[in-house]
């Protein structure tokens, strides 16, 4: 039962006797507890709805187009609280953050509903059999953080004595044709090497309902006092991981017609290997996990460069992390060499906030930008990746705003998405 906080104007609900502050009890005989129940059972064209008003149940019938929104509003998107993580994973980045940051950055969600609705990854450890049955009944494809299929090792990695048992849910889901995207956070000397081979072998037995697998290297900040002793990847260990993954890619491509498992871009950068070509990544199913993102940006930028026109004078700068610095610098040089009136400087930002082992662009803070760029030639505009900012806002991880950094550096800042076309437009000063 969920409280209705509003009725959308001109919706099917607005034409019925459903009111704000009523409680939604059931739809077509199914009790409603959250957004998944609501979306699934309200999709039909005829709805028999039971509401509670003043402690009295009232039945309301509504006719609408199939899949049309019924038009009810609730206090929150999920219609109840987010489910928090019950693990204390040895590699969890949230446990490696400094104190004093905003509260939301310390919340660990592990919510299967957000996995279906927003693409979040879940560990399955806070689900029960009823939750799994609902996922199967509703045919919800979800994203799962697997990390290892060794039950004992999974318990160790997640600091959860039930983590190994929950691996049974993977088989239940795939046996019932639920499509899963999987993620493996790889930690040297823990779940790599033979353990990675075991995990990929076990997952291969669940195909083709394992749609894709992303393997990403563990990120280690400087705030690890008292935490599990992990080491970062180096050139040799990253190369070994890529070799294992690519052997399985060849096997999967032969047996299932898809490479299925992909190393994130960071592995190639750490191993100092050339990025694969665009076809390697197939449909970029794990793009948000940093799989093929850099190759995609490069490919898009080069295509945009072929058709772009520019005949003015402009000087810009780009701030980036250490990992993609070389590639972003090469793109900037391509643009500067094509147009005489264009100057583009690229600056790599050392992550003093989280520690120098963190080299990705998305974890750069406002204070590191200020400290390292205050005496640099920044030109007409400083370009940053939107991944540095809180979603749909202009706030960095350290709570400085874009405006704060602009004032400190005395330069206009423009945030660009991870898109090669958009990056070139930003360099050229073309609005998008």
PDB file of N, CA and C in Angstrom, residues 36-37 40 83 111-113 115-116 122 124 127-144 169 172-174 176-180:
ATOM      1  N   UNK A  36       7.990  -1.083  -9.192  1.00  0.00           N
ATOM      2  CA  UNK A  36       7.928  -2.211 -10.125  1.00  0.00           C
ATOM      3  C   UNK A  36       6.528  -2.800 -10.174  1.00  0.00           C
ATOM      4  N   UNK A  37       5.910  -2.990  -9.013  1.00  0.00           N
ATOM      5  CA  UNK A  37       4.526  -3.465  -8.994  1.00  0.00           C
ATOM      6  C   UNK A  37       3.626  -2.511  -9.773  1.00  0.00           C
ATOM      7  N   UNK A  40       4.353  -2.590 -13.634  1.00  0.00           N
ATOM      8  CA  UNK A  40       4.017  -3.867 -14.254  1.00  0.00           C
ATOM      9  C   UNK A  40       2.505  -4.084 -14.325  1.00  0.00           C
ATOM     10  N   UNK A  83      17.100   0.378  -1.272  1.00  0.00           N
ATOM     11  CA  UNK A  83      17.679  -0.713  -0.501  1.00  0.00           C
ATOM     12  C   UNK A  83      19.194  -0.528  -0.442  1.00  0.00           C
ATOM     13  N   UNK A 111      20.074  -2.224  -5.076  1.00  0.00           N
ATOM     14  CA  UNK A 111      18.631  -2.295  -5.268  1.00  0.00           C
ATOM     15  C   UNK A 111      18.313  -2.842  -6.653  1.00  0.00           C
ATOM     16  N   UNK A 112      17.711  -4.015  -6.709  1.00  0.00           N
ATOM     17  CA  UNK A 112      17.405  -4.651  -7.986  1.00  0.00           C
ATOM     18  C   UNK A 112      16.442  -3.822  -8.825  1.00  0.00           C
ATOM     19  N   UNK A 113      15.617  -3.026  -8.179  1.00  0.00           N
ATOM     20  CA  UNK A 113      14.691  -2.163  -8.928  1.00  0.00           C
ATOM     21  C   UNK A 113      15.458  -1.104  -9.706  1.00  0.00           C
ATOM     22  N   UNK A 115      18.463  -1.493 -10.681  1.00  0.00           N
ATOM     23  CA  UNK A 115      19.188  -2.215 -11.718  1.00  0.00           C
ATOM     24  C   UNK A 115      18.363  -2.271 -12.990  1.00  0.00           C
ATOM     25  N   UNK A 116      17.081  -2.592 -12.854  1.00  0.00           N
ATOM     26  CA  UNK A 116      16.198  -2.655 -14.021  1.00  0.00           C
ATOM     27  C   UNK A 116      15.905  -1.264 -14.575  1.00  0.00           C
ATOM     28  N   UNK A 122      23.782  -4.903  -9.039  1.00  0.00           N
ATOM     29  CA  UNK A 122      23.413  -5.451  -7.733  1.00  0.00           C
ATOM     30  C   UNK A 122      24.189  -6.729  -7.474  1.00  0.00           C
ATOM     31  N   UNK A 124      23.003  -9.223  -5.421  1.00  0.00           N
ATOM     32  CA  UNK A 124      22.021 -10.267  -5.117  1.00  0.00           C
ATOM     33  C   UNK A 124      21.994 -10.657  -3.642  1.00  0.00           C
ATOM     34  N   UNK A 127      18.700  -9.949  -1.679  1.00  0.00           N
ATOM     35  CA  UNK A 127      17.464 -10.465  -2.266  1.00  0.00           C
ATOM     36  C   UNK A 127      17.114 -11.803  -1.632  1.00  0.00           C
ATOM     37  N   UNK A 128      15.828 -12.103  -1.619  1.00  0.00           N
ATOM     38  CA  UNK A 128      15.380 -13.414  -1.161  1.00  0.00           C
ATOM     39  C   UNK A 128      14.682 -14.131  -2.311  1.00  0.00           C
ATOM     40  N   UNK A 129      14.207 -15.323  -2.051  1.00  0.00           N
ATOM     41  CA  UNK A 129      13.594 -16.105  -3.133  1.00  0.00           C
ATOM     42  C   UNK A 129      12.364 -15.404  -3.705  1.00  0.00           C
ATOM     43  N   UNK A 130      11.617 -14.723  -2.872  1.00  0.00           N
ATOM     44  CA  UNK A 130      10.446 -13.995  -3.357  1.00  0.00           C
ATOM     45  C   UNK A 130      10.853 -12.898  -4.340  1.00  0.00           C
ATOM     46  N   UNK A 131      11.954 -12.219  -4.056  1.00  0.00           N
ATOM     47  CA  UNK A 131      12.451 -11.190  -4.975  1.00  0.00           C
ATOM     48  C   UNK A 131      12.848 -11.803  -6.311  1.00  0.00           C
ATOM     49  N   UNK A 132      13.525 -12.942  -6.268  1.00  0.00           N
ATOM     50  CA  UNK A 132      13.951 -13.614  -7.499  1.00  0.00           C
ATOM     51  C   UNK A 132      12.735 -14.071  -8.297  1.00  0.00           C
ATOM     52  N   UNK A 133      11.739 -14.601  -7.609  1.00  0.00           N
ATOM     53  CA  UNK A 133      10.514 -15.029  -8.298  1.00  0.00           C
ATOM     54  C   UNK A 133       9.837 -13.849  -8.975  1.00  0.00           C
ATOM     55  N   UNK A 134       9.846 -12.693  -8.321  1.00  0.00           N
ATOM     56  CA  UNK A 134       9.216 -11.519  -8.934  1.00  0.00           C
ATOM     57  C   UNK A 134       9.980 -11.074 -10.174  1.00  0.00           C
ATOM     58  N   UNK A 135      11.308 -11.082 -10.106  1.00  0.00           N
ATOM     59  CA  UNK A 135      12.119 -10.720 -11.277  1.00  0.00           C
ATOM     60  C   UNK A 135      11.803 -11.647 -12.449  1.00  0.00           C
ATOM     61  N   UNK A 136      11.689 -12.938 -12.155  1.00  0.00           N
ATOM     62  CA  UNK A 136      11.385 -13.920 -13.204  1.00  0.00           C
ATOM     63  C   UNK A 136       9.980 -13.710 -13.751  1.00  0.00           C
ATOM     64  N   UNK A 137       9.014 -13.491 -12.852  1.00  0.00           N
ATOM     65  CA  UNK A 137       7.626 -13.301 -13.269  1.00  0.00           C
ATOM     66  C   UNK A 137       7.460 -12.055 -14.132  1.00  0.00           C
ATOM     67  N   UNK A 138       8.163 -10.984 -13.763  1.00  0.00           N
ATOM     68  CA  UNK A 138       8.063  -9.724 -14.509  1.00  0.00           C
ATOM     69  C   UNK A 138       9.017  -9.663 -15.695  1.00  0.00           C
ATOM     70  N   UNK A 139       9.864 -10.689 -15.822  1.00  0.00           N
ATOM     71  CA  UNK A 139      10.828 -10.755 -16.927  1.00  0.00           C
ATOM     72  C   UNK A 139      11.732  -9.514 -16.946  1.00  0.00           C
ATOM     73  N   UNK A 140      12.319  -9.214 -15.796  1.00  0.00           N
ATOM     74  CA  UNK A 140      13.163  -8.033 -15.647  1.00  0.00           C
ATOM     75  C   UNK A 140      14.623  -8.402 -15.885  1.00  0.00           C
ATOM     76  N   UNK A 141      15.214  -7.868 -16.933  1.00  0.00           N
ATOM     77  CA  UNK A 141      16.638  -8.063 -17.171  1.00  0.00           C
ATOM     78  C   UNK A 141      17.423  -7.120 -16.259  1.00  0.00           C
ATOM     79  N   UNK A 142      18.426  -7.640 -15.561  1.00  0.00           N
ATOM     80  CA  UNK A 142      19.135  -6.826 -14.574  1.00  0.00           C
ATOM     81  C   UNK A 142      20.654  -6.946 -14.755  1.00  0.00           C
ATOM     82  N   UNK A 143      21.369  -6.120 -14.020  1.00  0.00           N
ATOM     83  CA  UNK A 143      22.830  -6.098 -14.037  1.00  0.00           C
ATOM     84  C   UNK A 143      23.353  -6.618 -12.696  1.00  0.00           C
ATOM     85  N   UNK A 144      24.300  -7.533 -12.752  1.00  0.00           N
ATOM     86  CA  UNK A 144      24.762  -8.212 -11.537  1.00  0.00           C
ATOM     87  C   UNK A 144      26.266  -8.052 -11.348  1.00  0.00           C
ATOM     88  N   UNK A 169      21.213 -17.850  -7.350  1.00  0.00           N
ATOM     89  CA  UNK A 169      20.231 -16.999  -8.024  1.00  0.00           C
ATOM     90  C   UNK A 169      20.613 -16.735  -9.480  1.00  0.00           C
ATOM     91  N   UNK A 172      19.247 -19.596 -11.424  1.00  0.00           N
ATOM     92  CA  UNK A 172      17.782 -19.517 -11.495  1.00  0.00           C
ATOM     93  C   UNK A 172      17.344 -18.486 -12.529  1.00  0.00           C
ATOM     94  N   UNK A 173      17.988 -17.343 -12.502  1.00  0.00           N
ATOM     95  CA  UNK A 173      17.602 -16.271 -13.425  1.00  0.00           C
ATOM     96  C   UNK A 173      17.878 -16.655 -14.865  1.00  0.00           C
ATOM     97  N   UNK A 174      19.083 -17.149 -15.143  1.00  0.00           N
ATOM     98  CA  UNK A 174      19.416 -17.487 -16.529  1.00  0.00           C
ATOM     99  C   UNK A 174      18.632 -18.701 -17.013  1.00  0.00           C
ATOM    100  N   UNK A 176      15.683 -19.214 -16.413  1.00  0.00           N
ATOM    101  CA  UNK A 176      14.348 -18.701 -16.745  1.00  0.00           C
ATOM    102  C   UNK A 176      14.409 -17.566 -17.763  1.00  0.00           C
ATOM    103  N   UNK A 177      15.483 -17.556 -18.543  1.00  0.00           N
ATOM    104  CA  UNK A 177      15.645 -16.629 -19.670  1.00  0.00           C
ATOM    105  C   UNK A 177      15.676 -15.155 -19.265  1.00  0.00           C
ATOM    106  N   UNK A 178      16.149 -14.884 -18.058  1.00  0.00           N
ATOM    107  CA  UNK A 178      16.421 -13.507 -17.660  1.00  0.00           C
ATOM    108  C   UNK A 178      17.819 -13.153 -18.167  1.00  0.00           C
ATOM    109  N   UNK A 179      17.916 -12.055 -18.912  1.00  0.00           N
ATOM    110  CA  UNK A 179      19.192 -11.623 -19.482  1.00  0.00           C
ATOM    111  C   UNK A 179      19.970 -10.814 -18.441  1.00  0.00           C
ATOM    112  N   UNK A 180      21.219 -11.166 -18.257  1.00  0.00           N
ATOM    113  CA  UNK A 180      22.051 -10.504 -17.260  1.00  0.00           C
ATOM    114  C   UNK A 180      23.275  -9.865 -17.908  1.00  0.00           C
TER     115      UNK A 180
END
